[in-house]
PDB file of C-alpha atoms in Angstrom:
ATOM      1  CA  MET A 200      13.789-109.265 151.688  1.00 81.00           C
ATOM      2  CA  ALA A 201      13.341-112.066 154.212  1.00 80.00           C
ATOM      3  CA  GLY A 202      15.772-110.358 156.603  1.00 84.00           C
ATOM      4  CA  SER A 203      13.445-107.363 156.748  1.00 88.00           C
ATOM      5  CA  GLY A 204      10.433-109.537 157.559  1.00 84.00           C
ATOM      6  CA  ALA A 205       8.820-109.777 154.113  1.00 84.00           C
ATOM      7  CA  ARG A 206       7.622-113.252 153.203  1.00 85.00           C
ATOM      8  CA  GLN A 207       5.962-113.031 149.786  1.00 92.00           C
ATOM      9  CA  ILE A 208       7.287-111.913 146.401  1.00 94.00           C
ATOM     10  CA  ARG A 209       5.250-110.510 143.526  1.00 94.00           C
ATOM     11  CA  ALA A 210       8.045-110.274 140.975  1.00 95.00           C
ATOM     12  CA  VAL A 211      11.754-110.976 140.626  1.00 94.00           C
ATOM     13  CA  ALA A 212      14.464-110.090 138.117  1.00 93.00           C
ATOM     14  CA  VAL A 213      17.097-112.691 137.266  1.00 91.00           C
ATOM     15  CA  VAL A 214      20.275-111.361 135.652  1.00 90.00           C
ATOM     16  CA  GLY A 215      22.942-113.687 134.379  1.00 84.00           C
ATOM     17  CA  PRO A 216      25.439-114.445 131.631  1.00 83.00           C
ATOM     18  CA  TYR A 217      23.362-117.324 130.280  1.00 78.00           C
ATOM     19  CA  SER A 218      19.613-117.433 129.728  1.00 77.00           C
ATOM     20  CA  GLY A 219      18.582-115.310 132.699  1.00 79.00           C
ATOM     21  CA  VAL A 220      16.156-118.070 133.674  1.00 84.00           C
ATOM     22  CA  PRO A 221      16.614-119.268 137.273  1.00 88.00           C
ATOM     23  CA  CYS A 222      18.111-122.705 137.885  1.00 87.00           C
ATOM     24  CA  ALA A 223      16.054-125.524 139.402  1.00 87.00           C
ATOM     25  CA  GLU A 224      17.200-124.865 142.979  1.00 90.00           C
ATOM     26  CA  CYS A 225      16.418-121.161 142.600  1.00 90.00           C
ATOM     27  CA  ARG A 226      12.995-121.948 141.115  1.00 92.00           C
ATOM     28  CA  GLN A 227      12.186-123.938 144.240  1.00 91.00           C
ATOM     29  CA  ALA A 228      13.200-121.043 146.518  1.00 91.00           C
ATOM     30  CA  LEU A 229      11.230-118.589 144.376  1.00 93.00           C
ATOM     31  CA  TRP A 230       8.186-120.862 144.510  1.00 92.00           C
ATOM     32  CA  GLU A 231       8.317-120.957 148.289  1.00 90.00           C
ATOM     33  CA  PHE A 232       8.528-117.148 148.483  1.00 92.00           C
ATOM     34  CA  ALA A 233       5.732-116.889 145.898  1.00 93.00           C
ATOM     35  CA  CYS A 234       3.452-118.600 148.447  1.00 90.00           C
ATOM     36  CA  GLY A 235       1.997-120.871 145.789  1.00 86.00           C
ATOM     37  CA  ASP A 236       1.178-118.078 143.309  1.00 93.00           C
ATOM     38  CA  PRO A 237       2.071-119.220 139.763  1.00 94.00           C
ATOM     39  CA  SER A 238       1.441-115.708 138.383  1.00 97.00           C
ATOM     40  CA  VAL A 239       4.544-114.228 140.054  1.00 97.00           C
ATOM     41  CA  VAL A 240       6.483-112.386 137.340  1.00 97.00           C
ATOM     42  CA  VAL A 241      10.037-113.472 136.533  1.00 96.00           C
ATOM     43  CA  ILE A 242      11.961-110.970 134.435  1.00 95.00           C
ATOM     44  CA  SER A 243      14.709-112.837 132.639  1.00 92.00           C
ATOM     45  CA  ALA A 244      17.618-110.499 131.940  1.00 91.00           C
ATOM     46  CA  PRO A 245      20.543-112.255 130.267  1.00 89.00           C
ATOM     47  CA  THR A 246      23.596-110.034 130.017  1.00 87.00           C
ATOM     48  CA  ASP A 247      23.895-110.734 126.287  1.00 87.00           C
ATOM     49  CA  GLY A 248      20.266-110.853 125.184  1.00 88.00           C
ATOM     50  CA  PRO A 249      16.832-109.268 125.366  1.00 92.00           C
ATOM     51  CA  LEU A 250      14.664-109.072 128.471  1.00 93.00           C
ATOM     52  CA  GLU A 251      11.838-111.560 128.716  1.00 93.00           C
ATOM     53  CA  GLN A 252       8.871-111.522 131.076  1.00 96.00           C
ATOM     54  CA  LEU A 253       7.749-114.956 132.254  1.00 94.00           C
ATOM     55  CA  ARG A 254       5.422-116.330 134.894  1.00 96.00           C
ATOM     56  CA  LEU A 255       6.803-118.584 137.602  1.00 95.00           C
ATOM     57  CA  GLY A 256       4.108-121.173 136.884  1.00 94.00           C
ATOM     58  CA  ASP A 257       5.290-121.395 133.268  1.00 94.00           C
ATOM     59  CA  ILE A 258       8.931-122.092 134.119  1.00 92.00           C
ATOM     60  CA  TYR A 259       8.091-124.284 137.112  1.00 90.00           C
ATOM     61  CA  PRO A 260       4.905-126.105 136.033  1.00 88.00           C
ATOM     62  CA  ARG A 261       4.747-128.867 138.667  1.00 82.00           C
ATOM     63  CA  PRO A 262       6.021-127.295 141.872  1.00 82.00           C
ATOM     64  CA  TYR A 263       6.401-128.850 145.270  1.00 80.00           C
ATOM     65  CA  GLY A 264       6.127-126.507 148.189  1.00 78.00           C
ATOM     66  CA  PRO A 265       4.544-125.775 151.558  1.00 78.00           C
ATOM     67  CA  GLU A 266       1.042-125.668 150.101  1.00 76.00           C
ATOM     68  CA  THR A 267       1.315-129.367 149.198  1.00 74.00           C
ATOM     69  CA  LYS A 268       1.496-129.958 152.969  1.00 78.00           C
ATOM     70  CA  ASN A 269      -1.278-127.428 153.723  1.00 81.00           C
ATOM     71  CA  LEU A 270       1.225-124.973 155.249  1.00 84.00           C
ATOM     72  CA  ASP A 271       1.162-121.201 154.819  1.00 83.00           C
ATOM     73  CA  PRO A 272       4.785-120.078 154.318  1.00 78.00           C
ATOM     74  CA  ARG A 273       3.891-116.503 155.298  1.00 80.00           C
ATOM     75  CA  LYS A 274       3.569-117.727 158.899  1.00 78.00           C
ATOM     76  CA  PHE A 275       7.207-118.812 159.178  1.00 71.00           C
TER      77      PHE A 275
END
């Protein structure tokens, strides 16, 4: 995505053998590509369980990102 010049996500699917919920480091990266939008959809897809649709703001309730420094990540 970033390699093609895109800078903002609207949704992401996370597939994994555990919960399908992104780890803390991944949540931070997702938050930065969400450009401060807590409504970005995260589809949790564990390989051994049902799909779940979450919002980034729900799984990462107190984020730290460029907007806390008054920066627009879409400009980088």
